[in-house]
Amino acid sequence: MHPAFSVLIFTVTSGAGYGLLAWLGAGQLLGFTQTLTVNQQIIIGLMAMVLVSIGLVSSTMHLANPKNAWRSFSRFRTSWLSREAVFAILLYPVAGLYAVAIFWQWSGINILAGLSMILALVTLFTTSMIYASLKTIRQWNTPMVPALFMAYALISGGLLFLAVDAFFGTLKPQLQAVVMGLVVITLALKLVYFFWQGKPQGATIQTATGFSQASVRLLDAGHSAPTFLNREFGYQVAADQLLRLRIIMTLVTFIVPLALVYCVFGGLVRAELLGLAWLIMMAGLLLERWLFFAEARHVVRLYQGEQRT
């Protein structure tokens, strides 16, 4: 699949924003935001919604006709894209009420915190299902895709929460340990995904044509000039380059941020190191999302002569 930069920015940036808002809501319910002032909590919430908004605006850049984006709300019963759009917009007033509740310290603040957290996670899930529901792409049609989307959001949002918490001088070692544990779990899940992705499963040109007992090959291409299918579904990257990028992605997304967060336990400059760890992780997640598209194989490629998807 052709990796569109606007979609990479959308999924990574909005994911971090949803993750940060989920951490803020969980902090209110579990009590670890009590060390933060009202203004500091509102600042974290605003940072989360700014990241979400940057992602949503970026997603419209991928549309051929952005002014028709409103049509995405019209198929809620059947389309994961429509569900994502509805929940994403619904989050704004709920998050706004949550901010007001923080400022005025309303008695129902826990309810709004819980709703904000749930809506953020539900929106993340609907985004992931846009890809996981596609049976035509074996690499995406797996429960591991929603699990990884959620995990990426929680580790990127959690690391940003740690950095801001350290900047405010209220960093909690227990929260650091939880975030580090989630990073390790996410790394393990990604390695499992890599192992599963390499298995020779899915459709072949034999099963696509029904000649399962015969050797089938393409005699001639079905087109004489490049088409939309070639551009979007025929993206080619050398296997050795993909392997190198996988290694770099693993180091940048998981290993280096983990090492920097661990250094904070040693009493080094906290906010700066954690902020750097978050920026490095975001760069790694952009590379991960690029690989997510570049390694995907749509079954339409079978009709271009590819032997395996």
mmCIF file of C-alpha atoms in Angstrom:
data_model
loop_
_atom_site.group_PDB
_atom_site.id
_atom_site.type_symbol
_atom_site.label_atom_id
_atom_site.label_comp_id
_atom_site.label_asym_id
_atom_site.label_seq_id
_atom_site.Cartn_x
_atom_site.Cartn_y
_atom_site.Cartn_z
ATOM 1 C CA MET A 1 0.000 0.000 0.000
ATOM 2 C CA HIS A 2 1.179 3.533 -0.715
ATOM 3 C CA PRO A 3 1.944 5.282 2.624
ATOM 4 C CA ALA A 4 0.192 8.678 2.490
ATOM 5 C CA PHE A 5 2.022 11.121 4.766
ATOM 6 C CA SER A 6 -1.219 12.792 5.871
ATOM 7 C CA VAL A 7 -2.568 9.452 7.138
ATOM 8 C CA LEU A 8 0.699 8.741 8.966
ATOM 9 C CA ILE A 9 0.450 12.093 10.758
ATOM 10 C CA PHE A 10 -3.248 11.547 11.459
ATOM 11 C CA THR A 11 -2.963 8.126 13.078
ATOM 12 C CA VAL A 12 0.201 8.834 15.094
ATOM 13 C CA THR A 13 -0.616 12.362 16.284
ATOM 14 C CA SER A 14 -4.274 11.795 17.089
ATOM 15 C CA GLY A 15 -3.338 8.502 18.743
ATOM 16 C CA ALA A 16 -0.972 10.302 21.107
ATOM 17 C CA GLY A 17 -3.683 12.862 21.853
ATOM 18 C CA TYR A 18 -6.308 10.220 22.609
ATOM 19 C CA GLY A 19 -3.794 8.355 24.723
ATOM 20 C CA LEU A 20 -2.894 11.480 26.707
ATOM 21 C CA LEU A 21 -6.570 12.261 27.349
ATOM 22 C CA ALA A 22 -7.144 8.658 28.457
ATOM 23 C CA TRP A 23 -4.261 8.964 30.939
ATOM 24 C CA LEU A 24 -5.688 12.229 32.263
ATOM 25 C CA GLY A 25 -9.117 10.680 32.746
ATOM 26 C CA ALA A 26 -7.631 7.592 34.372
ATOM 27 C CA GLY A 27 -5.581 9.851 36.631
ATOM 28 C CA GLN A 28 -8.735 11.562 37.850
ATOM 29 C CA LEU A 29 -10.424 8.220 38.561
ATOM 30 C CA LEU A 30 -7.386 6.624 40.205
ATOM 31 C CA GLY A 31 -6.218 9.702 42.072
ATOM 32 C CA PHE A 32 -2.748 10.283 40.586
ATOM 33 C CA THR A 33 -3.691 13.733 39.222
ATOM 34 C CA GLN A 34 -4.274 15.080 42.721
ATOM 35 C CA THR A 35 -0.730 16.424 42.811
ATOM 36 C CA LEU A 36 -1.492 18.559 39.737
ATOM 37 C CA THR A 37 -3.123 21.964 40.036
ATOM 38 C CA VAL A 38 -6.344 22.822 38.217
ATOM 39 C CA ASN A 39 -4.465 24.831 35.596
ATOM 40 C CA GLN A 40 -1.951 22.030 35.045
ATOM 41 C CA GLN A 41 -4.700 19.474 34.449
ATOM 42 C CA ILE A 42 -6.407 21.793 31.973
ATOM 43 C CA ILE A 43 -3.092 22.329 30.162
ATOM 44 C CA ILE A 44 -2.668 18.558 29.763
ATOM 45 C CA GLY A 45 -6.228 18.265 28.446
ATOM 46 C CA LEU A 46 -5.644 21.097 25.967
ATOM 47 C CA MET A 47 -2.427 19.445 24.761
ATOM 48 C CA ALA A 48 -4.348 16.236 24.166
ATOM 49 C CA MET A 49 -7.094 17.933 22.136
ATOM 50 C CA VAL A 50 -4.557 19.949 20.126
ATOM 51 C CA LEU A 51 -2.810 16.712 19.114
ATOM 52 C CA VAL A 52 -6.170 15.142 18.237
ATOM 53 C CA SER A 53 -7.167 18.193 16.184
ATOM 54 C CA ILE A 54 -3.854 18.215 14.286
ATOM 55 C CA GLY A 55 -4.437 14.579 13.419
ATOM 56 C CA LEU A 56 -8.036 15.077 12.291
ATOM 57 C CA VAL A 57 -7.151 18.078 10.133
ATOM 58 C CA SER A 58 -4.300 16.099 8.600
ATOM 59 C CA SER A 59 -6.668 13.238 7.751
ATOM 60 C CA THR A 60 -8.722 15.510 5.492
ATOM 61 C CA MET A 61 -5.614 16.182 3.395
ATOM 62 C CA HIS A 62 -5.802 12.595 2.184
ATOM 63 C CA LEU A 63 -9.226 13.175 0.633
ATOM 64 C CA ALA A 64 -9.477 13.916 -3.054
ATOM 65 C CA ASN A 65 -12.243 16.423 -2.261
ATOM 66 C CA PRO A 66 -11.887 17.586 1.398
ATOM 67 C CA LYS A 67 -15.073 19.666 1.301
ATOM 68 C CA ASN A 68 -17.054 16.417 1.145
ATOM 69 C CA ALA A 69 -15.599 15.171 4.463
ATOM 70 C CA TRP A 70 -18.987 15.724 6.095
ATOM 71 C CA ARG A 71 -20.330 12.720 4.181
ATOM 72 C CA SER A 72 -18.255 10.459 6.431
ATOM 73 C CA PHE A 73 -20.905 10.923 9.160
ATOM 74 C CA SER A 74 -23.707 9.390 7.102
ATOM 75 C CA ARG A 75 -22.985 5.643 7.329
ATOM 76 C CA PHE A 76 -22.648 5.003 11.053
ATOM 77 C CA ARG A 77 -24.424 1.619 10.945
ATOM 78 C CA THR A 78 -22.105 0.052 8.371
ATOM 79 C CA SER A 79 -18.858 2.037 8.184
ATOM 80 C CA TRP A 80 -16.012 2.108 10.710
ATOM 81 C CA LEU A 81 -14.854 5.360 9.102
ATOM 82 C CA SER A 82 -18.252 6.905 9.829
ATOM 83 C CA ARG A 83 -18.165 5.638 13.418
ATOM 84 C CA GLU A 84 -14.708 7.114 13.870
ATOM 85 C CA ALA A 85 -15.905 10.499 12.596
ATOM 86 C CA VAL A 86 -18.948 10.515 14.903
ATOM 87 C CA PHE A 87 -17.037 9.512 18.039
ATOM 88 C CA ALA A 88 -14.190 11.911 17.253
ATOM 89 C CA ILE A 89 -16.563 14.869 17.058
ATOM 90 C CA LEU A 90 -18.599 13.685 20.049
ATOM 91 C CA LEU A 91 -15.430 13.732 22.152
ATOM 92 C CA TYR A 92 -15.011 17.510 21.818
ATOM 93 C CA PRO A 93 -18.045 18.637 23.856
ATOM 94 C CA VAL A 94 -17.445 15.907 26.449
ATOM 95 C CA ALA A 95 -13.798 16.909 26.814
ATOM 96 C CA GLY A 96 -14.884 20.559 27.019
ATOM 97 C CA LEU A 97 -17.299 19.773 29.837
ATOM 98 C CA TYR A 98 -14.533 17.793 31.544
ATOM 99 C CA ALA A 99 -12.279 20.869 31.396
ATOM 100 C CA VAL A 100 -15.042 23.022 32.893
ATOM 101 C CA ALA A 101 -15.562 20.412 35.611
ATOM 102 C CA ILE A 102 -11.854 20.523 36.432
ATOM 103 C CA PHE A 103 -11.884 24.302 36.601
ATOM 104 C CA TRP A 104 -14.980 24.532 38.818
ATOM 105 C CA GLN A 105 -14.336 21.248 40.627
ATOM 106 C CA TRP A 106 -17.818 19.920 39.955
ATOM 107 C CA SER A 107 -19.015 16.948 41.974
ATOM 108 C CA GLY A 108 -19.616 14.969 38.765
ATOM 109 C CA ILE A 109 -16.042 15.369 37.551
ATOM 110 C CA ASN A 110 -15.344 11.624 37.774
ATOM 111 C CA ILE A 111 -18.227 10.860 35.417
ATOM 112 C CA LEU A 112 -16.905 13.308 32.807
ATOM 113 C CA ALA A 113 -13.361 12.001 33.282
ATOM 114 C CA GLY A 114 -14.580 8.461 32.699
ATOM 115 C CA LEU A 115 -16.624 9.466 29.643
ATOM 116 C CA SER A 116 -13.661 11.322 28.138
ATOM 117 C CA MET A 117 -11.391 8.331 28.683
ATOM 118 C CA ILE A 118 -13.923 5.874 27.233
ATOM 119 C CA LEU A 119 -14.672 8.051 24.183
ATOM 120 C CA ALA A 120 -10.944 8.493 23.504
ATOM 121 C CA LEU A 121 -10.399 4.725 23.607
ATOM 122 C CA VAL A 122 -13.533 3.999 21.548
ATOM 123 C CA THR A 123 -12.414 6.474 18.884
ATOM 124 C CA LEU A 124 -9.007 4.785 18.797
ATOM 125 C CA PHE A 125 -10.688 1.419 18.349
ATOM 126 C CA THR A 126 -12.897 2.630 15.499
ATOM 127 C CA THR A 127 -9.829 4.081 13.753
ATOM 128 C CA SER A 128 -8.008 0.763 14.020
ATOM 129 C CA MET A 129 -11.034 -1.155 12.722
ATOM 130 C CA ILE A 130 -11.008 0.865 9.494
ATOM 131 C CA TYR A 131 -7.913 -1.203 8.673
ATOM 132 C CA ALA A 132 -8.537 -4.410 10.640
ATOM 133 C CA SER A 133 -11.936 -4.939 8.967
ATOM 134 C CA LEU A 134 -10.413 -5.145 5.466
ATOM 135 C CA LYS A 135 -10.381 -8.824 4.521
ATOM 136 C CA THR A 136 -8.628 -7.923 1.272
ATOM 137 C CA ILE A 137 -5.403 -7.127 3.181
ATOM 138 C CA ARG A 138 -4.217 -10.086 5.243
ATOM 139 C CA GLN A 139 -1.600 -8.061 7.155
ATOM 140 C CA TRP A 140 -4.355 -5.812 8.547
ATOM 141 C CA ASN A 141 -7.198 -8.292 8.990
ATOM 142 C CA THR A 142 -6.149 -9.446 12.464
ATOM 143 C CA PRO A 143 -7.091 -8.570 16.089
ATOM 144 C CA MET A 144 -3.452 -7.591 16.605
ATOM 145 C CA VAL A 145 -4.017 -4.369 14.638
ATOM 146 C CA PRO A 146 -6.578 -2.860 17.084
ATOM 147 C CA ALA A 147 -4.462 -4.070 20.007
ATOM 148 C CA LEU A 148 -1.362 -2.364 18.611
ATOM 149 C CA PHE A 149 -3.207 0.847 17.749
ATOM 150 C CA MET A 150 -4.463 1.076 21.329
ATOM 151 C CA ALA A 151 -1.063 0.189 22.754
ATOM 152 C CA TYR A 152 0.769 2.791 20.641
ATOM 153 C CA ALA A 153 -1.646 5.475 21.789
ATOM 154 C CA LEU A 154 -1.268 4.531 25.439
ATOM 155 C CA ILE A 155 2.535 4.456 25.396
ATOM 156 C CA SER A 156 2.916 7.691 23.416
ATOM 157 C CA GLY A 157 0.243 9.443 25.472
ATOM 158 C CA GLY A 158 1.647 7.967 28.679
ATOM 159 C CA LEU A 159 5.183 9.089 27.918
ATOM 160 C CA LEU A 160 3.971 12.604 27.139
ATOM 161 C CA PHE A 161 2.027 12.591 30.411
ATOM 162 C CA LEU A 162 5.253 11.655 32.239
ATOM 163 C CA ALA A 163 7.176 14.457 30.507
ATOM 164 C CA VAL A 164 4.567 17.083 31.411
ATOM 165 C CA ASP A 165 4.293 15.667 34.932
ATOM 166 C CA ALA A 166 8.063 16.018 35.327
ATOM 167 C CA PHE A 167 7.956 19.559 33.955
ATOM 168 C CA PHE A 168 5.431 20.443 36.646
ATOM 169 C CA GLY A 169 7.641 18.797 39.282
ATOM 170 C CA THR A 170 5.151 16.079 40.228
ATOM 171 C CA LEU A 171 6.664 13.028 38.496
ATOM 172 C CA LYS A 172 5.606 9.743 40.104
ATOM 173 C CA PRO A 173 7.994 6.735 39.984
ATOM 174 C CA GLN A 174 5.061 4.291 40.110
ATOM 175 C CA LEU A 175 3.584 5.840 36.971
ATOM 176 C CA GLN A 176 6.979 5.643 35.259
ATOM 177 C CA ALA A 177 7.109 1.921 36.001
ATOM 178 C CA VAL A 178 3.606 1.403 34.570
ATOM 179 C CA VAL A 179 4.453 3.258 31.339
ATOM 180 C CA MET A 180 7.734 1.353 30.970
ATOM 181 C CA GLY A 181 5.853 -1.913 31.459
ATOM 182 C CA LEU A 182 3.360 -0.953 28.740
ATOM 183 C CA VAL A 183 6.225 -0.144 26.355
ATOM 184 C CA VAL A 184 7.725 -3.596 26.962
ATOM 185 C CA ILE A 185 4.332 -5.272 26.419
ATOM 186 C CA THR A 186 3.807 -3.291 23.200
ATOM 187 C CA LEU A 187 7.257 -4.287 21.951
ATOM 188 C CA ALA A 188 6.455 -7.955 22.607
ATOM 189 C CA LEU A 189 3.123 -7.626 20.776
ATOM 190 C CA LYS A 190 4.837 -5.983 17.803
ATOM 191 C CA LEU A 191 7.415 -8.773 17.597
ATOM 192 C CA VAL A 192 4.579 -11.309 17.598
ATOM 193 C CA TYR A 193 2.933 -9.331 14.786
ATOM 194 C CA PHE A 194 6.169 -9.372 12.766
ATOM 195 C CA PHE A 195 6.432 -13.134 13.233
ATOM 196 C CA TRP A 196 2.799 -13.693 12.202
ATOM 197 C CA GLN A 197 3.082 -11.312 9.241
ATOM 198 C CA GLY A 198 5.885 -13.335 7.722
ATOM 199 C CA LYS A 199 3.863 -16.553 7.542
ATOM 200 C CA PRO A 200 2.874 -17.625 3.981
ATOM 201 C CA GLN A 201 -0.887 -17.373 4.482
ATOM 202 C CA GLY A 202 -3.714 -15.712 2.617
ATOM 203 C CA ALA A 203 -4.829 -15.764 -0.988
ATOM 204 C CA THR A 204 -2.630 -16.734 -3.908
ATOM 205 C CA ILE A 205 -3.092 -16.374 -7.632
ATOM 206 C CA GLN A 206 -4.121 -20.058 -7.665
ATOM 207 C CA THR A 207 -6.928 -19.601 -5.113
ATOM 208 C CA ALA A 208 -7.994 -16.329 -6.734
ATOM 209 C CA THR A 209 -8.514 -18.017 -10.104
ATOM 210 C CA GLY A 210 -9.807 -21.327 -8.728
ATOM 211 C CA PHE A 211 -6.985 -23.415 -10.239
ATOM 212 C CA SER A 212 -5.632 -24.640 -6.926
ATOM 213 C CA GLN A 213 -3.951 -27.743 -8.416
ATOM 214 C CA ALA A 214 -2.272 -25.968 -11.326
ATOM 215 C CA SER A 215 0.616 -23.604 -11.826
ATOM 216 C CA VAL A 216 -0.831 -20.207 -12.747
ATOM 217 C CA ARG A 217 1.116 -17.211 -14.057
ATOM 218 C CA LEU A 218 0.245 -13.867 -15.615
ATOM 219 C CA LEU A 219 0.834 -13.803 -19.367
ATOM 220 C CA ASP A 220 0.199 -10.097 -19.853
ATOM 221 C CA ALA A 221 -0.720 -7.091 -17.708
ATOM 222 C CA GLY A 222 -4.329 -5.943 -17.795
ATOM 223 C CA HIS A 223 -3.333 -2.343 -18.514
ATOM 224 C CA SER A 224 -0.975 -0.438 -20.764
ATOM 225 C CA ALA A 225 -0.335 2.580 -18.497
ATOM 226 C CA PRO A 226 -0.069 3.233 -14.736
ATOM 227 C CA THR A 227 -3.421 3.274 -12.949
ATOM 228 C CA PHE A 228 -4.816 4.152 -9.523
ATOM 229 C CA LEU A 229 -4.463 0.499 -8.515
ATOM 230 C CA ASN A 230 -0.775 0.522 -9.399
ATOM 231 C CA ARG A 231 -0.110 3.724 -7.472
ATOM 232 C CA GLU A 232 -2.070 2.863 -4.329
ATOM 233 C CA PHE A 233 -1.745 -0.927 -4.126
ATOM 234 C CA GLY A 234 1.473 -1.609 -6.031
ATOM 235 C CA TYR A 235 3.941 0.150 -3.742
ATOM 236 C CA GLN A 236 7.254 -1.728 -3.844
ATOM 237 C CA VAL A 237 10.081 -1.710 -1.282
ATOM 238 C CA ALA A 238 13.079 -4.051 -1.280
ATOM 239 C CA ALA A 239 12.893 -6.794 1.363
ATOM 240 C CA ASP A 240 16.341 -6.004 2.806
ATOM 241 C CA GLN A 241 15.377 -2.330 3.151
ATOM 242 C CA LEU A 242 12.185 -3.289 4.992
ATOM 243 C CA LEU A 243 14.209 -5.443 7.390
ATOM 244 C CA ARG A 244 16.610 -2.584 8.131
ATOM 245 C CA LEU A 245 13.682 -0.222 8.709
ATOM 246 C CA ARG A 246 12.068 -2.736 11.072
ATOM 247 C CA ILE A 247 15.237 -2.824 13.167
ATOM 248 C CA ILE A 248 15.514 0.972 13.200
ATOM 249 C CA MET A 249 11.829 1.300 14.094
ATOM 250 C CA THR A 250 12.201 -1.121 17.002
ATOM 251 C CA LEU A 251 15.188 0.773 18.378
ATOM 252 C CA VAL A 252 13.676 4.233 17.965
ATOM 253 C CA THR A 253 10.138 3.411 19.111
ATOM 254 C CA PHE A 254 10.901 1.147 22.053
ATOM 255 C CA ILE A 255 14.532 0.630 23.070
ATOM 256 C CA VAL A 256 15.819 4.220 23.086
ATOM 257 C CA PRO A 257 12.749 5.699 24.871
ATOM 258 C CA LEU A 258 12.927 2.877 27.432
ATOM 259 C CA ALA A 259 16.587 3.632 28.088
ATOM 260 C CA LEU A 260 15.886 7.358 28.517
ATOM 261 C CA VAL A 261 12.967 6.745 30.892
ATOM 262 C CA TYR A 262 15.161 4.357 32.872
ATOM 263 C CA CYS A 263 17.837 7.050 33.152
ATOM 264 C CA VAL A 264 15.297 9.284 34.885
ATOM 265 C CA PHE A 265 15.299 6.842 37.783
ATOM 266 C CA GLY A 266 18.959 7.732 38.202
ATOM 267 C CA GLY A 267 18.136 11.312 39.103
ATOM 268 C CA LEU A 268 19.118 12.948 35.800
ATOM 269 C CA VAL A 269 17.332 15.982 34.358
ATOM 270 C CA ARG A 270 13.805 14.630 34.192
ATOM 271 C CA ALA A 271 11.555 16.746 32.005
ATOM 272 C CA GLU A 272 14.156 17.208 29.266
ATOM 273 C CA LEU A 273 14.972 13.500 29.053
ATOM 274 C CA LEU A 274 11.325 12.459 29.056
ATOM 275 C CA GLY A 275 10.450 15.078 26.452
ATOM 276 C CA LEU A 276 13.279 13.821 24.263
ATOM 277 C CA ALA A 277 12.114 10.228 24.775
ATOM 278 C CA TRP A 278 8.601 11.203 23.630
ATOM 279 C CA LEU A 279 9.866 12.966 20.498
ATOM 280 C CA ILE A 280 12.020 9.960 19.618
ATOM 281 C CA MET A 281 9.100 7.599 20.177
ATOM 282 C CA MET A 282 6.839 9.718 17.943
ATOM 283 C CA ALA A 283 9.464 9.582 15.172
ATOM 284 C CA GLY A 284 9.603 5.815 15.597
ATOM 285 C CA LEU A 285 5.824 5.526 15.469
ATOM 286 C CA LEU A 286 5.760 7.483 12.205
ATOM 287 C CA LEU A 287 8.218 4.938 10.796
ATOM 288 C CA GLU A 288 6.122 2.094 12.209
ATOM 289 C CA ARG A 289 3.026 3.460 10.527
ATOM 290 C CA TRP A 290 4.933 3.862 7.244
ATOM 291 C CA LEU A 291 5.897 0.192 7.467
ATOM 292 C CA PHE A 292 2.287 -0.669 8.342
ATOM 293 C CA PHE A 293 1.255 0.582 4.896
ATOM 294 C CA ALA A 294 4.358 -0.310 2.883
ATOM 295 C CA GLU A 295 4.268 -3.957 3.998
ATOM 296 C CA ALA A 296 0.542 -4.413 3.349
ATOM 297 C CA ARG A 297 -0.437 -6.470 0.322
ATOM 298 C CA HIS A 298 -3.897 -5.966 -1.172
ATOM 299 C CA VAL A 299 -5.336 -8.999 -2.991
ATOM 300 C CA VAL A 300 -5.804 -6.876 -6.121
ATOM 301 C CA ARG A 301 -2.045 -7.282 -6.602
ATOM 302 C CA LEU A 302 -2.710 -10.893 -7.579
ATOM 303 C CA TYR A 303 -4.115 -9.641 -10.852
ATOM 304 C CA GLN A 304 -0.886 -7.795 -11.486
ATOM 305 C CA GLY A 305 1.032 -11.084 -11.338
ATOM 306 C CA GLU A 306 2.083 -11.210 -7.675
ATOM 307 C CA GLN A 307 2.262 -14.757 -6.345
ATOM 308 C CA ARG A 308 1.476 -14.103 -2.660
ATOM 309 C CA THR A 309 -0.286 -11.350 -0.635
#
